[in-house]
XYZ file of C-alpha atoms in Angstrom:
301
model
C 126.330 112.720 139.958
C 127.890 110.393 142.666
C 129.735 107.440 140.821
C 131.060 104.448 143.301
C 133.791 102.166 142.332
C 133.851 98.194 143.796
C 136.019 96.546 142.288
C 135.176 93.402 143.805
C 131.544 92.924 145.090
C 130.102 90.256 146.721
C 126.796 88.660 148.304
C 127.755 88.230 152.127
C 126.065 85.423 153.221
C 125.603 86.184 157.242
C 124.623 83.225 159.045
C 124.353 82.534 163.158
C 124.749 79.436 164.990
C 124.314 78.535 168.418
C 127.522 77.051 169.745
C 129.107 75.948 166.419
C 131.205 72.998 166.427
C 133.929 72.229 163.436
C 133.366 68.715 161.992
C 129.532 68.834 162.902
C 126.769 69.292 161.029
C 125.365 73.042 162.307
C 122.115 74.066 161.758
C 121.369 78.313 161.727
C 119.428 79.878 163.900
C 119.204 83.326 161.987
C 120.597 84.252 158.328
C 120.584 87.069 156.069
C 121.878 88.038 152.590
C 123.929 91.410 152.267
C 124.814 93.378 148.821
C 128.352 93.678 149.708
C 131.157 96.092 148.827
C 132.425 99.251 150.309
C 131.280 101.290 147.109
C 127.757 99.318 147.119
C 127.496 100.696 150.969
C 128.320 104.161 150.180
C 125.593 104.266 147.329
C 123.374 102.285 149.572
C 123.073 105.287 152.160
C 123.371 107.785 149.809
C 120.025 106.061 148.472
C 118.812 106.358 152.078
C 119.300 109.978 152.546
C 117.760 110.964 148.787
C 121.142 111.024 146.791
C 121.332 109.458 143.614
C 124.543 107.604 142.673
C 125.559 104.846 140.163
C 127.500 102.033 140.994
C 130.139 100.835 138.818
C 132.763 97.826 139.158
C 132.412 94.188 138.101
C 130.363 91.373 138.288
C 130.286 88.041 136.980
C 127.756 84.710 136.831
C 124.419 84.237 138.688
C 125.548 85.673 141.824
C 126.651 88.815 139.452
C 123.111 88.793 137.922
C 121.713 88.740 142.116
C 123.974 91.818 143.115
C 122.905 93.718 139.875
C 119.383 93.035 140.580
C 119.862 93.551 144.404
C 121.261 97.203 144.125
C 118.117 97.887 142.407
C 116.156 97.176 145.788
C 118.181 99.670 147.634
C 117.344 102.126 145.807
C 120.471 103.375 143.534
C 121.222 102.523 140.072
C 124.458 100.470 138.483
C 126.434 100.447 135.546
C 128.328 96.815 136.741
C 130.904 95.669 133.785
C 129.968 91.717 132.871
C 133.001 89.638 133.336
C 133.256 86.611 131.245
C 135.134 83.945 133.332
C 134.028 83.105 137.054
C 131.570 84.550 139.421
C 131.168 87.093 141.746
C 131.988 86.559 145.264
C 130.014 84.916 147.970
C 131.323 85.834 151.542
C 130.412 83.594 154.335
C 130.071 85.068 157.723
C 129.466 82.761 160.439
C 128.580 84.497 163.820
C 128.654 82.026 166.925
C 130.901 82.059 170.127
C 133.652 83.396 167.626
C 133.233 85.399 164.209
C 134.260 83.703 161.436
C 134.665 84.333 157.693
C 135.255 82.946 154.879
C 135.427 85.422 151.843
C 135.557 84.259 147.898
C 138.097 85.168 145.085
C 135.538 87.154 142.884
C 135.438 86.876 138.986
C 138.863 86.767 136.685
C 139.007 90.282 135.583
C 140.946 90.830 132.188
C 142.615 93.838 130.876
C 139.874 94.623 128.622
C 137.438 94.443 131.469
C 139.961 97.435 133.140
C 139.976 99.504 129.814
C 135.809 99.087 129.866
C 136.098 100.645 133.381
C 137.798 103.286 132.065
C 135.774 104.027 129.576
C 132.763 104.302 131.418
C 134.904 106.777 133.997
C 135.169 109.106 130.726
C 131.725 110.178 130.864
C 132.273 111.960 134.070
C 131.941 115.432 134.028
C 132.826 118.748 136.008
C 131.091 118.863 139.622
C 130.909 114.712 139.685
C 131.720 112.895 142.680
C 133.846 109.706 142.298
C 134.420 107.371 145.498
C 136.827 104.819 145.361
C 136.993 102.289 148.589
C 138.256 98.919 149.280
C 140.775 96.390 148.508
C 141.705 95.937 144.974
C 141.677 92.047 143.346
C 144.464 90.026 142.724
C 143.376 90.168 138.948
C 144.034 93.800 138.895
C 147.355 95.528 139.174
C 147.630 97.573 142.145
C 148.243 101.109 140.806
C 144.692 101.177 139.728
C 143.404 103.853 142.003
C 146.816 105.970 140.425
C 145.348 105.317 136.796
C 142.134 106.342 137.329
C 143.039 109.720 139.154
C 145.664 110.637 136.739
C 142.929 110.148 133.708
C 140.366 112.165 135.741
C 143.203 115.089 136.989
C 142.314 118.740 136.067
C 138.901 117.908 135.103
C 136.553 119.182 138.291
C 135.691 115.852 139.403
C 135.846 115.329 143.213
C 137.257 112.246 144.329
C 136.993 110.397 147.635
C 139.698 107.726 148.639
C 138.934 105.095 151.513
C 141.914 102.607 151.022
C 144.669 101.354 153.149
C 148.284 102.904 153.430
C 150.008 102.561 150.089
C 147.047 102.460 148.153
C 146.177 105.793 150.061
C 149.594 107.413 149.602
C 150.542 107.179 145.892
C 147.210 109.087 145.019
C 147.790 112.359 147.076
C 149.695 113.702 144.279
C 146.251 113.992 142.610
C 144.664 116.057 144.861
C 141.931 113.706 146.236
C 138.865 115.541 147.685
C 138.310 113.702 150.640
C 140.399 110.715 151.910
C 139.567 108.872 155.244
C 141.737 106.875 156.704
C 141.164 105.417 160.534
C 143.551 106.544 163.191
C 145.578 103.214 163.187
C 145.793 103.109 159.177
C 147.299 106.746 159.672
C 149.849 105.567 162.311
C 151.072 102.809 159.895
C 151.259 105.363 156.885
C 154.022 107.283 159.340
C 155.383 104.397 160.707
C 153.888 105.342 164.490
C 151.657 104.671 167.075
C 149.295 108.191 167.257
C 148.410 107.880 170.685
C 146.818 111.512 171.117
C 144.358 113.450 169.521
C 147.017 116.403 168.516
C 149.323 114.027 167.010
C 146.103 112.634 164.892
C 145.557 116.345 163.691
C 149.239 116.775 163.299
C 149.509 113.640 160.663
C 146.036 114.293 159.322
C 147.472 117.955 158.187
C 150.739 115.749 157.110
C 148.554 114.367 154.449
C 147.215 117.093 153.549
C 150.979 118.943 152.918
C 151.191 115.673 150.853
C 148.096 116.370 148.153
C 144.839 115.547 150.034
C 142.415 118.405 150.547
C 140.007 117.152 153.252
C 141.256 114.278 156.003
C 138.528 112.372 157.829
C 140.030 110.350 160.639
C 137.671 107.703 162.044
C 138.758 106.961 165.439
C 135.938 104.047 166.515
C 134.533 104.763 169.859
C 136.411 108.082 170.666
C 134.460 109.878 167.123
C 136.625 111.689 164.491
C 139.073 114.775 163.652
C 138.449 116.681 160.208
C 141.220 118.618 158.859
C 139.441 120.939 156.111
C 140.688 122.255 152.866
C 141.043 125.738 154.925
C 143.350 124.664 157.876
C 140.941 124.088 160.680
C 140.729 121.030 162.792
C 137.338 120.168 163.738
C 136.782 117.356 166.285
C 133.216 115.335 167.204
C 132.449 112.875 169.302
C 130.619 109.634 168.392
C 126.656 108.982 168.619
C 125.114 106.950 171.394
C 123.815 103.548 170.839
C 124.782 99.873 171.000
C 126.926 98.746 168.260
C 125.167 95.771 166.370
C 127.518 95.273 163.288
C 130.195 97.575 162.299
C 130.338 96.438 158.607
C 129.797 99.623 156.470
C 130.044 102.006 159.150
C 133.124 103.825 157.818
C 131.339 103.778 154.146
C 128.364 105.287 155.686
C 130.452 108.028 157.350
C 131.750 108.610 153.729
C 128.566 108.832 152.347
C 126.981 111.083 155.084
C 130.084 113.686 154.911
C 129.880 113.917 151.098
C 126.197 114.420 151.389
C 126.361 117.089 153.874
C 128.951 118.846 152.001
C 127.544 118.672 148.771
C 123.932 119.932 150.485
C 125.865 122.883 152.453
C 129.219 123.656 151.609
C 129.835 123.173 155.534
C 132.609 121.252 156.771
C 131.448 121.140 160.469
C 127.988 120.235 159.231
C 129.405 117.382 156.646
C 131.605 115.963 159.715
C 128.204 115.848 161.775
C 125.967 114.043 158.838
C 128.733 111.773 158.182
C 129.132 110.777 162.058
C 125.261 110.338 162.163
C 125.344 107.849 159.282
C 128.225 106.052 160.428
C 126.149 105.760 163.753
C 123.174 104.829 162.191
C 124.780 101.837 160.389
C 126.758 100.788 163.246
C 123.759 100.347 165.388
C 121.419 98.727 162.606
C 122.134 94.980 160.873
C 122.188 96.775 157.611
C 123.044 100.162 156.236
C 121.311 103.130 158.034
C 117.978 104.505 157.480
C 116.898 107.769 157.100
C 114.886 107.775 160.155
C 117.837 106.809 162.295
C 120.302 109.066 160.619
C 118.095 112.287 161.540
C 117.448 110.787 164.926
C 121.244 110.741 165.559
C 122.105 114.151 163.979
C 119.912 115.628 166.372
C 121.832 114.600 169.592
C 125.242 115.962 168.099
C 126.294 118.978 169.298
């Protein structure tokens, strides 16, 4: 089983307004609601590929009810922890001449809620996969990734971590199966700007020296570089298409990579499927569909 953790899931209300004017009444010309959160995005893409997963995390209030209902409609199951105080976030994303966002706070997560999450993670078995991604709410101690990885250490559970700088660096001693920084985040970890693919590959290998098993570096329009556990470096360009929305593209790449590896054990294919999944989402308003993924996969050499 694949498990994903979204510490602070949200309802993303995306509204388009022609020529938004501050201080005036503005009317939308287009609006949609998405079920937001990096782990939820991973689970949604896996479901589109036909893989089962269970989404973990914290929800509260009527918005939490809708998130729980919504993920079922996306094709995967959840085992969220219901928090007593507050409500799950509503994030407002305004698209006009400029794009603006207002992100909600999320519920008041208590120590007993975190302990409940740990108890759920105790049920993971050898061969299971756990995806940890995204930022950590202010109500949770910022060592939560490390504490989870420490508890799972030595149990044969593959972990994938998609997080920024210190959150990622601190889990490396626990040998995560996959980490996915982008090239800018990778440079920030080492305090320098990485300007060439050779530099990116070298610093990906440095993350391996610190404990990461596989390092997947996304480079936006320049494609991706993978340093795999055999010592090989894989390089792949991007899919061709028109970017509609980049939200969830990185999460989709993680999901596709894991699905590709679990299916074949081949890192080259895993990178191709991850790239196709990231492209399919980038070229869509929501998470990429299987048809679009298959179509893009056929274009990658």
